[in-house]
Amino acid sequence: MADTASESDQASPEGEETRRDFLILAAGAMGTIAAIGVVWPLIETMNPSADVLALSSTEVDISGIEVGQSITVKWRGKPVFIRRRTQEEIDAARAVPLSDLSDEESDEARVQKAEWLILVGVCTHLGCIPLGNKLGDPRGDFGGWFCPCHGSHYDTSGRIRQGPAPNNLAVPEYEFLDDTLVRIG
Amino acid sequence: MTTPLHRYRIVQWIDYRLPIFSWANEHLVEYPAPRNLNYWWNFGSLAGIMLVVQIVTGIVLAMHYTPHVDYAFNSTEHIMRDVEWGWMMRYLHANGASMFFVVVYIHIFRGLYYGSYKSPREILWWMGVIILFLMMGASFLGYVLPWGQMSFWAATVITNLISAIPWIGETLVQWLWGGFSVDNPTLNRFYSLHYLLPFLLCAVVFLHLWALHHRKSNNPLGIDIKSPKDTIPFSPYYTSKDMVGLGVMLFVLAIFVFYLPNFFGESINYIKADPLVTPPHIVPEWYFLPYYAILRAVPDKLGGVIAMVAAIAILFVLPWLDTSKVRSARFRPIYKQFFWIFLADCLVLGWVGANPPEGSFIWIGQICSIYYFAHFLIIMPLLGKFERTKPLPESIHQAVLDKKGGADASGAPPGTSQGTSAGGTP
C-alpha cells in the first residue's frame, strides 16, 4: 500500500506540482477561510451593539444659557461641553495665528455659530474630562479648559495649546434644529 | 521511580494507569535542585502560591459580585458589609494582588542578579515575561470591577492608550469598550476577561515550570549542575525552605489585610464611578508607577505608549543584550554595581510616577527613563565585552565544601582561591 501511494503521489524530480500539493493547498486554504469565518463573529460581538448605537444622538435646549456660561450634557456616555462664548473669547480665539497651533484649525471651522462652541469634553491625551466648564474651575493658561490629569491647556476654541494632548478637543456632529434646540450626533 | 506510597496496592493500581504518583515524586520530591539555593529562590514558589490565593479568593468573590454599572459598586459594598467573611476575601484579593507583584518583582530582580535568563533558560525567561504581562492585564481588569471613581478613570486612561495607535486606534478602542466610552459593556467584558486571565496564567506558569524542570534551576553561583553531588532532592530540603518564606510572606500579607487593608488603595475609589467628573489626581496602583513615569516622560502620546510597552518588552531580548558569558553577579564586580543602580533607577521611577508631572519630577523622570533603557541597550552589551569577571568555582559542591571549610563567610565567591575558570571567563 505504501508503495502504491508513493508511486502515484511522489513529487516529480523536476519539482512540478503534484496532485498532493494541490490537495494540501486547497484544504489548507479552505481551513484558513473557515477559521477566519469562525473568529470574525467572535471579534464582532465585542463591537458596540445595536442598542448602544441607537442612543447615539441627543437633543439639548440651549435657551437658558447666558453669555459666558457653559453647560455639560451627556452624549454617548461622554460629556459634551456647550459654551456660549463672550465676544472677547471669540476675538481671542480668532486672533491666534494658525502657526501657533500644534493641531492647526481655525476657530471658524470649529463652530457653526460663533457664539456657540460645542465640544466633546474628553481630553485627547488619555480621555480625562478637562476642567473649565464650571464656575471657579481653572481654565488653563489660554482661558479655555485645563486637563488635571497630565496638564493639557486648551484655548477658547478648545484647541490644544500646551501639554501632552495631540489634538484639539473634538467637535461632535451637531445641528441647530431651531434657535434654542440643538441635536448632537 | 517508586515512592513510599507505592507499597499501597491502590497507589500501584492508579499509577500503572495514570502515573500521577510517579510524576509528583519526580517533580516535587526527588527533583534534583542545586544544593546552594539561597532564600531569594523562595520567590518563585511564593508567586505560585499567591496565584492560588488570588484564584481561590476570586472565585468566592465572583459568587457575590454583579458586573453591571448600576450594581457593581453596591455589590462590592455588599461583599464588604453583608457577606460572611466577605470583607476578608476582598481585602485578601486586593492586597493579595500587591503581594503577588512584590514577590514577582523580587523574583525578576533575583533573575537579573544571578543571570537566570541566560542560555539555556531564555524560553523559561520569556514565559516569565509573558506571565508579567498577563498579571498586569489581570490586575488592571480587576481594579476596574469595583466601579469606583479610580476604577472608572483608570479604565478610561489605560484604554485610551490604545487610541494612540495610528489609523486604527480609535476603532480599536471602541471595539474594546463596546461603545463610545467606558460603560456597561466595558465592565461586563472586563469581568469576563478578568476571570479568563488566571486560566491563561496557569497555562503559561505550567510552561514556565516545564522549561525550569527540563533545564533545572539556576543557582547563586550561576554554574551548571555537573554531577549528582551538586544537587539535593527538592523535598524535604526546598519544600521546607520554601515554607519558611511562605510563613514570612503570609505574616506580611496578614499585616496588610487585617491592619492596613486600604494602604495601597485610593480613598476616592469608595465613591461610585461618575463618567462626567475626573478626579483631580489620577494615579495607578504602585506596581504600575515606574511604567507610568516612563509613559509621562515622553512628551508625545504615541511615543509615550511605545516607550512604556518597550520598557517591559525589552526583557524579551535581554538574554542577547547581555553578552557576558558569566551568569551570576557574584563573579561580575562591575555588573553587580550597575544592578543596584538599575534597581535604584526603577524605584526612583516609581516615586516619580506617584507624583504629579510638575517641576523637577519632569526631568528626573526623563533622566531615569533614559537610564532605564541605557542599562539594557548600552551597559549590558558593553559590560560583557569589557568587564573582567572573577574566576568561577569548579563545581557547586566544591564551592559549598570550600565555604564549609570556613575560609570565607562574607559571601564572596569561594572559588577565587583556586583560580579555576570553568565557565569561559574572558
Coordinates of C-alpha atoms in Angstrom, one line a residue:
Chain A
M1 CA 0.0 0.0 0.0
A2 CA 2.8 2.3 0.9
D3 CA 4.3 1.5 -2.5
T4 CA 1.3 2.4 -4.5
A5 CA 0.8 5.7 -2.6
S6 CA 4.4 6.8 -3.1
E7 CA 4.2 5.9 -6.8
S8 CA 1.2 8.0 -7.6
D9 CA 1.8 10.9 -5.3
Q10 CA 5.6 11.2 -5.4
A11 CA 6.9 14.7 -6.1
S12 CA 8.3 14.6 -9.6
P13 CA 12.1 15.1 -9.9
E14 CA 11.7 18.4 -11.7
G15 CA 9.7 19.8 -8.7
E16 CA 6.5 20.0 -10.6
E17 CA 3.3 20.4 -8.6
T18 CA 1.7 17.1 -7.8
R19 CA -1.9 16.3 -7.1
R20 CA -1.0 16.1 -3.4
D21 CA 0.4 19.6 -3.3
F22 CA -2.8 20.8 -4.8
L23 CA -4.9 19.0 -2.3
I24 CA -2.8 20.3 0.6
L25 CA -3.0 23.8 -0.6
A26 CA -6.8 23.7 -1.3
A27 CA -7.5 22.0 2.0
G28 CA -5.3 24.5 3.8
A29 CA -6.9 27.4 2.1
M30 CA -10.4 26.2 3.0
G31 CA -9.3 25.6 6.6
T32 CA -7.9 29.1 6.9
I33 CA -11.1 30.6 5.4
A34 CA -13.2 28.6 7.8
A35 CA -11.1 29.7 10.8
I36 CA -11.4 33.3 9.8
G37 CA -15.2 32.7 9.4
V38 CA -15.3 31.5 13.0
V39 CA -13.1 34.1 14.5
W40 CA -14.8 37.1 12.7
P41 CA -18.1 36.9 14.5
L42 CA -16.4 36.3 17.8
I43 CA -14.5 39.5 17.4
E44 CA -17.6 41.3 16.0
T45 CA -19.5 40.5 19.2
M46 CA -17.3 43.0 21.0
N47 CA -18.2 46.0 18.9
P48 CA -20.9 48.5 20.0
S49 CA -24.2 46.7 20.0
A50 CA -27.4 48.0 18.3
D51 CA -28.9 49.5 21.4
V52 CA -25.7 51.3 22.2
L53 CA -25.6 52.7 18.6
A54 CA -29.3 53.7 18.9
L55 CA -28.5 56.0 21.8
S56 CA -26.0 58.0 19.8
S57 CA -27.8 61.3 19.4
T58 CA -29.2 63.7 21.9
E59 CA -31.2 66.9 21.8
V60 CA -30.4 69.9 24.0
D61 CA -32.4 73.0 24.9
I62 CA -29.9 75.9 25.0
S63 CA -32.3 78.7 25.7
G64 CA -31.3 79.0 29.3
I65 CA -27.6 79.5 28.8
E66 CA -26.4 83.1 29.3
V67 CA -23.4 84.7 27.5
G68 CA -20.2 83.4 29.2
Q69 CA -21.9 80.3 30.7
S70 CA -21.2 76.7 29.8
I71 CA -23.2 73.5 30.3
T72 CA -22.2 69.9 30.2
V73 CA -24.5 67.3 28.6
K74 CA -24.0 63.6 28.3
W75 CA -23.7 62.1 24.8
R76 CA -22.6 58.5 24.1
G77 CA -21.6 58.2 27.7
K78 CA -19.2 61.2 27.4
P79 CA -19.6 64.8 28.4
V80 CA -20.3 67.4 25.7
F81 CA -19.4 71.0 26.5
I82 CA -21.6 73.7 25.2
R83 CA -20.2 77.2 25.9
R84 CA -21.9 80.4 24.9
R85 CA -18.8 82.5 24.3
T86 CA -18.3 86.1 25.1
Q87 CA -17.2 88.4 22.3
E88 CA -13.7 88.6 24.0
E89 CA -13.4 84.9 23.9
I90 CA -14.4 84.7 20.2
D91 CA -11.9 87.5 19.4
A92 CA -9.1 85.8 21.4
A93 CA -9.7 82.5 19.5
R94 CA -9.7 84.2 16.2
A95 CA -6.7 86.4 16.8
V96 CA -4.4 83.4 17.2
P97 CA -2.3 82.8 14.0
L98 CA -2.6 79.2 12.8
S99 CA 1.2 78.8 13.0
D100 CA 1.0 79.0 16.8
L101 CA -1.2 75.8 17.0
S102 CA 0.1 72.3 17.1
D103 CA -3.2 71.0 15.6
E104 CA -3.9 73.7 13.1
E105 CA -7.5 74.6 12.8
S106 CA -9.2 78.0 12.5
D107 CA -11.9 78.9 15.0
E108 CA -14.4 79.5 12.1
A109 CA -14.0 75.9 11.1
R110 CA -14.9 74.7 14.6
V111 CA -18.2 76.4 15.1
Q112 CA -21.4 76.8 13.2
K113 CA -22.4 80.0 15.1
A114 CA -19.6 82.0 16.5
E115 CA -21.3 82.3 19.9
W116 CA -21.8 78.6 20.4
L117 CA -18.8 76.4 20.9
I118 CA -19.8 72.7 21.1
L119 CA -17.1 70.2 22.0
V120 CA -16.6 66.6 23.2
G121 CA -15.3 67.2 26.7
V122 CA -12.7 64.5 26.6
C123 CA -9.1 65.3 26.7
T124 CA -7.5 63.9 23.5
H125 CA -4.5 62.7 25.5
L126 CA -5.9 59.9 27.7
G127 CA -9.5 60.6 28.0
C128 CA -9.9 62.6 31.2
I129 CA -12.5 65.4 31.5
P130 CA -10.8 68.8 31.3
L131 CA -11.8 71.4 33.9
G132 CA -13.2 74.8 33.0
N133 CA -16.9 74.3 32.4
K134 CA -17.9 75.1 35.9
L135 CA -17.7 78.5 37.7
G136 CA -14.4 78.6 39.6
D137 CA -12.7 75.8 37.6
P138 CA -9.2 76.5 36.5
R139 CA -9.3 77.3 32.8
G140 CA -5.7 76.9 32.0
D141 CA -3.3 79.5 30.6
F142 CA -5.4 80.1 27.5
G143 CA -8.8 80.7 29.0
G144 CA -10.5 77.6 27.7
W145 CA -10.1 74.3 29.6
F146 CA -7.4 72.6 31.6
C147 CA -6.9 68.9 32.0
P148 CA -5.8 68.0 35.5
C149 CA -4.5 64.5 34.6
H150 CA -1.5 65.4 32.6
G151 CA -1.6 69.2 32.3
S152 CA -3.0 69.9 28.8
H153 CA -4.2 73.5 28.2
Y154 CA -7.0 74.3 25.7
D155 CA -7.9 77.7 24.4
T156 CA -11.3 79.4 24.0
S157 CA -11.8 77.4 20.8
G158 CA -11.0 74.1 22.5
R159 CA -7.7 73.9 20.7
I160 CA -4.7 72.3 22.3
R161 CA -2.1 74.9 23.1
Q162 CA 0.2 73.3 25.7
G163 CA 0.7 69.9 27.2
P164 CA 0.8 66.2 26.0
A165 CA -2.6 66.1 24.2
P166 CA -2.0 65.6 20.5
N167 CA -5.3 67.1 19.1
N168 CA -7.9 69.8 19.7
L169 CA -11.0 68.9 21.7
A170 CA -13.2 67.1 19.1
V171 CA -16.2 68.9 17.6
P172 CA -19.1 66.4 17.5
E173 CA -21.6 66.3 14.7
Y174 CA -24.4 68.7 15.6
E175 CA -27.3 70.6 14.0
F176 CA -29.3 73.6 15.2
L177 CA -32.9 72.5 14.9
D178 CA -34.0 76.0 15.7
D179 CA -32.7 78.9 17.7
T180 CA -32.9 77.1 21.1
L181 CA -32.6 73.5 20.2
V182 CA -29.5 71.6 19.1
R183 CA -29.2 68.0 18.2
I184 CA -25.8 66.3 18.9
G185 CA -24.9 63.2 17.0
Chain B
M1 CA 10.5 5.7 40.0
T2 CA 8.9 4.5 43.2
T3 CA 7.8 6.3 46.3
P4 CA 7.0 5.1 49.8
L5 CA 3.4 5.4 48.7
H6 CA 3.9 2.7 46.1
R7 CA 3.7 0.0 48.7
Y8 CA -0.1 0.6 48.7
R9 CA -1.8 -1.5 46.1
I10 CA -4.3 1.2 45.3
V11 CA -1.4 3.6 44.5
Q12 CA 0.2 1.0 42.3
W13 CA -3.1 0.4 40.6
I14 CA -3.7 4.1 39.8
D15 CA 0.0 4.8 39.0
Y16 CA 0.0 2.0 36.4
R17 CA -2.9 3.7 34.6
L18 CA -2.2 7.3 35.3
P19 CA 1.3 7.9 36.7
I20 CA 0.5 10.9 38.9
F21 CA 2.3 9.5 41.9
S22 CA 5.5 8.9 39.9
W23 CA 5.1 12.2 38.3
A24 CA 4.7 14.0 41.7
N25 CA 7.6 12.1 43.0
E26 CA 9.8 13.1 40.1
H27 CA 8.9 16.8 40.2
L28 CA 8.1 17.5 43.8
V29 CA 10.2 15.1 45.8
E30 CA 13.2 13.7 44.1
Y31 CA 13.6 16.7 41.7
P32 CA 17.3 17.4 41.9
A33 CA 17.8 21.1 42.9
P34 CA 21.2 22.8 43.2
R35 CA 22.3 22.4 46.8
N36 CA 23.3 26.0 47.2
L37 CA 20.0 27.8 46.6
N38 CA 19.5 30.8 48.9
Y39 CA 16.4 32.4 50.2
W40 CA 16.0 34.5 47.0
W41 CA 14.9 31.3 45.3
N42 CA 11.8 31.2 47.5
F43 CA 10.0 33.7 45.5
G44 CA 9.1 31.5 42.5
S45 CA 7.1 29.2 44.6
L46 CA 5.7 32.1 46.7
A47 CA 4.4 33.6 43.4
G48 CA 2.8 30.3 42.6
I49 CA 1.1 30.3 46.0
M50 CA -0.1 33.9 45.5
L51 CA -1.7 32.8 42.2
V52 CA -3.6 30.1 44.1
V53 CA -4.6 32.6 46.8
Q54 CA -5.9 35.0 44.1
I55 CA -7.8 32.3 42.3
V56 CA -9.4 30.9 45.4
T57 CA -10.5 34.3 46.9
G58 CA -11.5 35.4 43.4
I59 CA -13.9 32.5 42.8
V60 CA -15.6 33.3 46.1
L61 CA -15.9 37.0 45.4
A62 CA -17.4 36.2 42.0
M63 CA -20.3 34.5 43.7
H64 CA -21.4 37.8 45.2
Y65 CA -20.4 40.4 42.6
T66 CA -22.6 41.8 39.9
P67 CA -20.8 43.2 36.8
H68 CA -23.3 45.9 35.9
V69 CA -22.8 49.7 36.2
D70 CA -25.8 50.0 38.4
Y71 CA -24.9 47.2 40.8
A72 CA -21.1 46.7 40.7
F73 CA -20.3 49.4 43.3
N74 CA -23.2 48.3 45.5
S75 CA -22.4 44.6 45.2
T76 CA -18.8 45.3 46.2
E77 CA -20.0 47.1 49.3
H78 CA -22.5 44.2 49.8
I79 CA -19.5 41.9 49.9
M80 CA -17.8 44.2 52.4
R81 CA -20.7 44.6 54.8
D82 CA -23.2 41.8 54.4
V83 CA -21.4 38.7 53.0
E84 CA -20.0 36.4 55.7
W85 CA -16.2 37.0 55.7
G86 CA -16.7 39.0 52.5
W87 CA -14.5 41.8 53.9
M88 CA -11.7 39.4 54.4
M89 CA -12.0 37.8 51.0
R90 CA -12.0 41.1 49.3
Y91 CA -9.1 42.5 51.3
L92 CA -7.1 39.3 50.7
H93 CA -7.8 39.6 47.0
A94 CA -6.9 43.3 46.7
N95 CA -3.8 43.1 48.9
G96 CA -3.0 39.7 47.5
A97 CA -2.6 41.4 44.1
S98 CA 0.0 43.7 45.6
M99 CA 1.7 40.8 47.4
F100 CA 1.8 38.9 44.1
F101 CA 3.6 41.8 42.4
V102 CA 6.0 42.2 45.3
V103 CA 7.1 38.5 45.1
V104 CA 7.2 38.5 41.3
Y105 CA 9.3 41.7 41.2
I106 CA 11.7 40.2 43.7
H107 CA 11.7 37.0 41.6
I108 CA 12.5 39.0 38.5
F109 CA 15.3 41.0 40.1
R110 CA 16.8 37.8 41.5
G111 CA 16.8 36.5 37.9
L112 CA 18.6 39.7 36.8
Y113 CA 21.2 39.5 39.6
Y114 CA 22.1 35.8 39.1
G115 CA 21.7 35.8 35.2
S116 CA 18.9 33.3 35.3
Y117 CA 17.7 34.5 31.8
K118 CA 20.9 33.2 30.1
S119 CA 21.3 30.1 28.0
P120 CA 19.7 27.6 28.2
R121 CA 16.9 29.4 30.1
E122 CA 15.8 32.0 27.5
I123 CA 12.4 30.5 26.9
L124 CA 11.9 30.0 30.6
W125 CA 12.6 33.7 31.0
W126 CA 10.2 34.6 28.1
M127 CA 7.4 32.7 29.8
G128 CA 8.1 34.7 32.9
V129 CA 7.8 38.0 30.9
I130 CA 4.5 36.8 29.5
I131 CA 3.4 36.0 33.0
L132 CA 4.2 39.5 34.0
F133 CA 2.2 40.9 31.1
L134 CA -0.8 38.7 31.9
M135 CA -0.6 39.7 35.6
M136 CA -0.6 43.4 34.7
G137 CA -3.6 42.8 32.5
A138 CA -5.5 40.8 35.2
S139 CA -4.7 43.3 37.9
F140 CA -5.9 46.2 35.7
L141 CA -9.1 44.5 34.8
G142 CA -9.7 43.5 38.4
Y143 CA -9.2 47.1 39.5
V144 CA -12.0 48.3 37.3
L145 CA -14.6 45.9 38.7
P146 CA -15.5 47.8 42.0
W147 CA -16.6 50.6 39.7
G148 CA -15.4 53.4 41.9
Q149 CA -14.0 56.7 40.6
M150 CA -10.5 55.4 40.3
S151 CA -11.7 52.2 38.7
F152 CA -13.6 54.1 36.0
W153 CA -10.8 56.7 35.3
A154 CA -8.1 54.1 35.4
A155 CA -10.1 52.2 32.8
T156 CA -10.6 55.3 30.7
V157 CA -6.9 56.4 30.8
I158 CA -5.5 53.0 30.2
T159 CA -7.8 52.0 27.3
N160 CA -7.2 55.4 25.8
L161 CA -3.5 54.4 25.5
I162 CA -4.6 52.2 22.6
S163 CA -6.1 55.1 20.8
A164 CA -2.5 56.3 20.3
I165 CA -2.1 53.6 17.6
P166 CA -2.2 55.4 14.3
W167 CA -5.1 54.9 11.9
I168 CA -6.9 52.1 13.7
G169 CA -6.5 53.3 17.3
E170 CA -10.0 54.9 17.6
T171 CA -11.8 51.9 16.1
L172 CA -9.9 49.5 18.3
V173 CA -10.8 51.4 21.4
Q174 CA -14.5 51.5 20.6
W175 CA -14.3 47.8 19.9
L176 CA -12.7 47.2 23.3
W177 CA -15.2 49.5 25.0
G178 CA -18.2 48.0 23.1
G179 CA -19.4 51.6 22.9
F180 CA -18.2 55.2 22.8
S181 CA -16.8 55.4 26.3
V182 CA -16.1 53.1 29.2
D183 CA -19.6 51.9 30.1
N184 CA -21.7 48.8 31.0
P185 CA -20.5 46.7 28.0
T186 CA -16.9 47.5 29.1
L187 CA -17.4 46.5 32.7
N188 CA -19.1 43.3 31.6
R189 CA -16.4 42.2 29.3
F190 CA -13.7 43.2 31.7
Y191 CA -15.3 40.9 34.3
S192 CA -15.3 38.1 31.8
L193 CA -11.6 38.7 30.8
H194 CA -10.6 39.1 34.5
Y195 CA -11.9 35.6 35.0
L196 CA -10.2 34.3 31.9
L197 CA -6.7 35.6 32.5
P198 CA -5.9 33.3 35.5
F199 CA -6.5 30.3 33.2
L200 CA -4.0 31.7 30.8
L201 CA -1.7 32.4 33.6
C202 CA -1.9 28.9 34.8
A203 CA -1.1 27.6 31.3
V204 CA 2.0 29.9 31.0
V205 CA 3.1 29.0 34.5
F206 CA 3.0 25.4 33.5
L207 CA 5.2 26.1 30.5
H208 CA 7.5 28.2 32.8
L209 CA 7.8 25.2 35.2
W210 CA 8.2 22.7 32.4
A211 CA 11.2 24.7 31.0
L212 CA 12.5 25.0 34.5
H213 CA 12.4 21.3 35.3
H214 CA 13.8 20.5 31.9
R215 CA 17.0 22.6 32.3
K216 CA 16.9 22.8 36.1
S217 CA 17.2 25.8 38.4
N218 CA 20.0 28.3 38.1
N219 CA 21.8 28.9 41.4
P220 CA 23.7 31.7 43.2
L221 CA 27.0 30.6 41.6
G222 CA 25.4 30.6 38.1
I223 CA 27.4 27.5 37.1
D224 CA 25.8 24.3 35.7
I225 CA 25.0 21.2 37.7
K226 CA 27.7 18.8 36.8
S227 CA 27.2 15.8 39.0
P228 CA 24.6 14.4 41.4
K229 CA 26.9 15.7 44.2
D230 CA 25.8 19.2 43.2
T231 CA 22.2 18.6 43.9
I232 CA 19.8 17.7 46.7
P233 CA 16.3 16.4 46.4
F234 CA 13.6 19.1 46.3
S235 CA 11.8 17.5 49.2
P236 CA 12.3 17.8 52.1
Y237 CA 15.1 20.4 51.6
Y238 CA 13.5 23.1 49.5
T239 CA 9.9 22.3 50.4
S240 CA 10.9 23.1 54.0
K241 CA 13.0 26.1 53.0
D242 CA 10.0 27.5 50.9
M243 CA 7.8 27.0 54.0
V244 CA 10.0 29.5 55.9
G245 CA 9.5 32.1 53.2
L246 CA 5.8 31.3 53.0
G247 CA 5.4 32.0 56.7
V248 CA 7.1 35.3 56.3
M249 CA 5.0 36.3 53.3
L250 CA 1.7 35.3 54.9
F251 CA 2.7 37.3 58.0
V252 CA 3.3 40.4 55.8
L253 CA 0.1 39.8 53.9
A254 CA -1.8 39.4 57.2
I255 CA -0.5 42.7 58.5
F256 CA -1.9 44.5 55.4
V257 CA -5.2 42.5 55.3
F258 CA -6.0 43.0 59.0
Y259 CA -4.4 46.3 59.9
L260 CA -3.8 48.3 56.7
P261 CA -6.3 47.0 54.3
N262 CA -6.6 50.2 52.3
F263 CA -2.9 51.1 52.4
F264 CA -2.4 50.5 48.6
G265 CA -5.9 51.8 47.7
E266 CA -7.2 55.2 46.9
S267 CA -10.0 56.5 49.1
I268 CA -11.7 58.1 46.1
N269 CA -12.4 54.6 44.9
Y270 CA -15.1 54.4 47.6
I271 CA -17.0 57.0 45.5
K272 CA -19.1 55.5 42.8
A273 CA -17.9 56.0 39.2
D274 CA -19.0 59.3 37.7
P275 CA -18.3 59.5 33.9
L276 CA -18.6 63.3 34.0
V277 CA -16.1 64.1 36.7
T278 CA -12.4 63.2 36.6
P279 CA -10.7 63.1 40.0
P280 CA -8.1 65.8 40.4
H281 CA -5.2 63.4 40.8
I282 CA -5.2 60.1 39.0
V283 CA -2.5 57.7 39.9
P284 CA -2.2 54.0 39.1
E285 CA -1.5 51.2 41.5
W286 CA 2.0 51.2 42.9
Y287 CA 3.1 48.3 40.7
F288 CA 2.5 50.3 37.6
L289 CA 4.2 53.5 38.8
P290 CA 7.6 53.0 37.1
Y291 CA 5.9 52.4 33.7
Y292 CA 3.6 55.3 34.3
A293 CA 6.6 57.5 34.9
I294 CA 8.2 56.3 31.6
L295 CA 4.9 57.0 29.8
R296 CA 4.8 60.6 31.0
A297 CA 8.5 61.1 30.4
V298 CA 7.9 61.1 26.7
P299 CA 6.2 64.4 25.6
D300 CA 4.3 62.6 22.8
K301 CA 1.2 60.4 23.1
L302 CA 2.2 57.6 20.8
G303 CA 5.9 57.8 21.8
G304 CA 5.0 57.5 25.5
V305 CA 2.9 54.4 24.9
I306 CA 5.6 52.8 22.8
A307 CA 8.3 53.6 25.5
M308 CA 6.1 52.2 28.2
V309 CA 5.4 48.9 26.4
A310 CA 9.1 48.7 25.4
A311 CA 10.1 49.0 29.0
I312 CA 8.8 45.5 29.7
A313 CA 9.2 44.0 26.2
I314 CA 12.9 44.8 26.3
L315 CA 13.2 41.9 28.8
F316 CA 12.4 39.5 25.9
V317 CA 15.7 40.3 24.3
L318 CA 17.7 40.7 27.5
P319 CA 19.4 37.2 27.0
W320 CA 21.1 38.6 23.9
L321 CA 21.7 42.1 25.1
D322 CA 23.7 40.7 28.0
T323 CA 26.8 39.5 26.2
S324 CA 28.7 38.2 29.3
K325 CA 29.3 34.5 29.5
V326 CA 29.2 34.5 33.3
R327 CA 25.7 34.3 34.8
S328 CA 26.0 35.2 38.4
A329 CA 26.7 38.8 39.5
R330 CA 28.9 37.3 42.3
F331 CA 31.6 37.0 39.7
R332 CA 30.8 40.2 37.8
P333 CA 32.1 43.0 40.0
I334 CA 31.1 45.8 37.7
Y335 CA 27.7 44.4 36.7
K336 CA 26.9 43.9 40.4
Q337 CA 27.2 47.7 40.9
F338 CA 25.1 48.5 37.8
F339 CA 22.5 46.1 39.1
W340 CA 22.0 48.1 42.2
I341 CA 22.0 51.4 40.2
F342 CA 19.3 49.9 38.0
L343 CA 17.2 48.8 40.9
A344 CA 17.5 52.3 42.4
D345 CA 16.6 53.8 39.0
C346 CA 13.4 51.7 39.0
L347 CA 12.5 52.8 42.5
V348 CA 13.0 56.5 41.6
L349 CA 10.8 56.0 38.5
G350 CA 8.1 54.6 40.8
W351 CA 8.5 57.6 43.1
V352 CA 8.2 60.0 40.1
G353 CA 5.2 58.1 38.8
A354 CA 3.4 58.7 42.1
N355 CA 3.9 62.4 41.8
P356 CA 2.2 65.0 39.6
P357 CA 4.2 65.8 36.4
E358 CA 5.4 69.1 37.5
G359 CA 8.7 70.9 38.3
S360 CA 11.7 68.7 38.8
F361 CA 9.7 65.5 38.6
I362 CA 9.6 66.0 34.8
W363 CA 13.4 66.0 34.2
I364 CA 14.1 63.4 36.9
G365 CA 11.5 61.1 35.2
Q366 CA 13.1 61.7 31.8
I367 CA 16.7 61.1 33.0
C368 CA 15.6 57.9 34.8
S369 CA 13.7 56.7 31.8
I370 CA 16.7 57.2 29.6
Y371 CA 18.9 55.4 32.1
Y372 CA 16.4 52.5 32.2
F373 CA 16.8 51.9 28.5
A374 CA 20.5 52.6 28.5
H375 CA 21.0 49.9 31.2
F376 CA 19.7 47.3 28.7
L377 CA 20.8 48.8 25.4
I378 CA 24.3 50.2 26.3
I379 CA 25.5 49.0 29.6
M380 CA 24.6 45.3 29.3
P381 CA 26.2 44.7 25.9
L382 CA 29.3 46.6 26.7
L383 CA 29.9 45.1 30.1
G384 CA 30.1 41.6 28.6
K385 CA 32.9 42.8 26.4
F386 CA 35.0 44.9 28.9
E387 CA 34.2 43.5 32.4
R388 CA 36.9 41.3 34.0
T389 CA 35.0 38.6 35.7
K390 CA 36.2 36.7 38.7
P391 CA 37.2 33.1 38.3
L392 CA 34.3 30.6 38.6
P393 CA 34.4 27.8 41.1
E394 CA 34.9 24.3 39.7
S395 CA 31.6 23.0 40.8
I396 CA 28.7 23.7 43.1
H397 CA 29.6 21.1 45.7
Q398 CA 33.3 22.1 45.6
A399 CA 32.2 25.7 46.4
V400 CA 29.9 24.6 49.2
L401 CA 32.6 22.4 50.7
D402 CA 35.2 25.2 50.5
K403 CA 32.8 27.5 52.2
K404 CA 32.2 24.9 54.9
G405 CA 35.9 24.9 55.4
G406 CA 35.5 28.3 56.9
A407 CA 37.8 30.3 54.6
D408 CA 35.2 32.8 53.8
A409 CA 32.0 33.9 55.4
S410 CA 31.4 37.1 53.6
G411 CA 29.5 35.6 50.7
A412 CA 32.3 36.4 48.3
P413 CA 33.0 33.7 45.8
P414 CA 34.7 30.7 47.5
G415 CA 36.3 29.6 44.3
T416 CA 38.6 32.7 43.9
S417 CA 41.4 31.0 45.7
Q418 CA 41.5 28.1 43.3
G419 CA 41.8 30.2 40.2
T420 CA 39.8 27.9 38.1
S421 CA 37.6 29.3 35.4
A422 CA 35.4 26.6 34.1
G423 CA 32.7 28.7 32.7
G424 CA 34.6 30.5 30.0
T425 CA 35.6 33.7 31.8
P426 CA 37.1 36.0 29.2

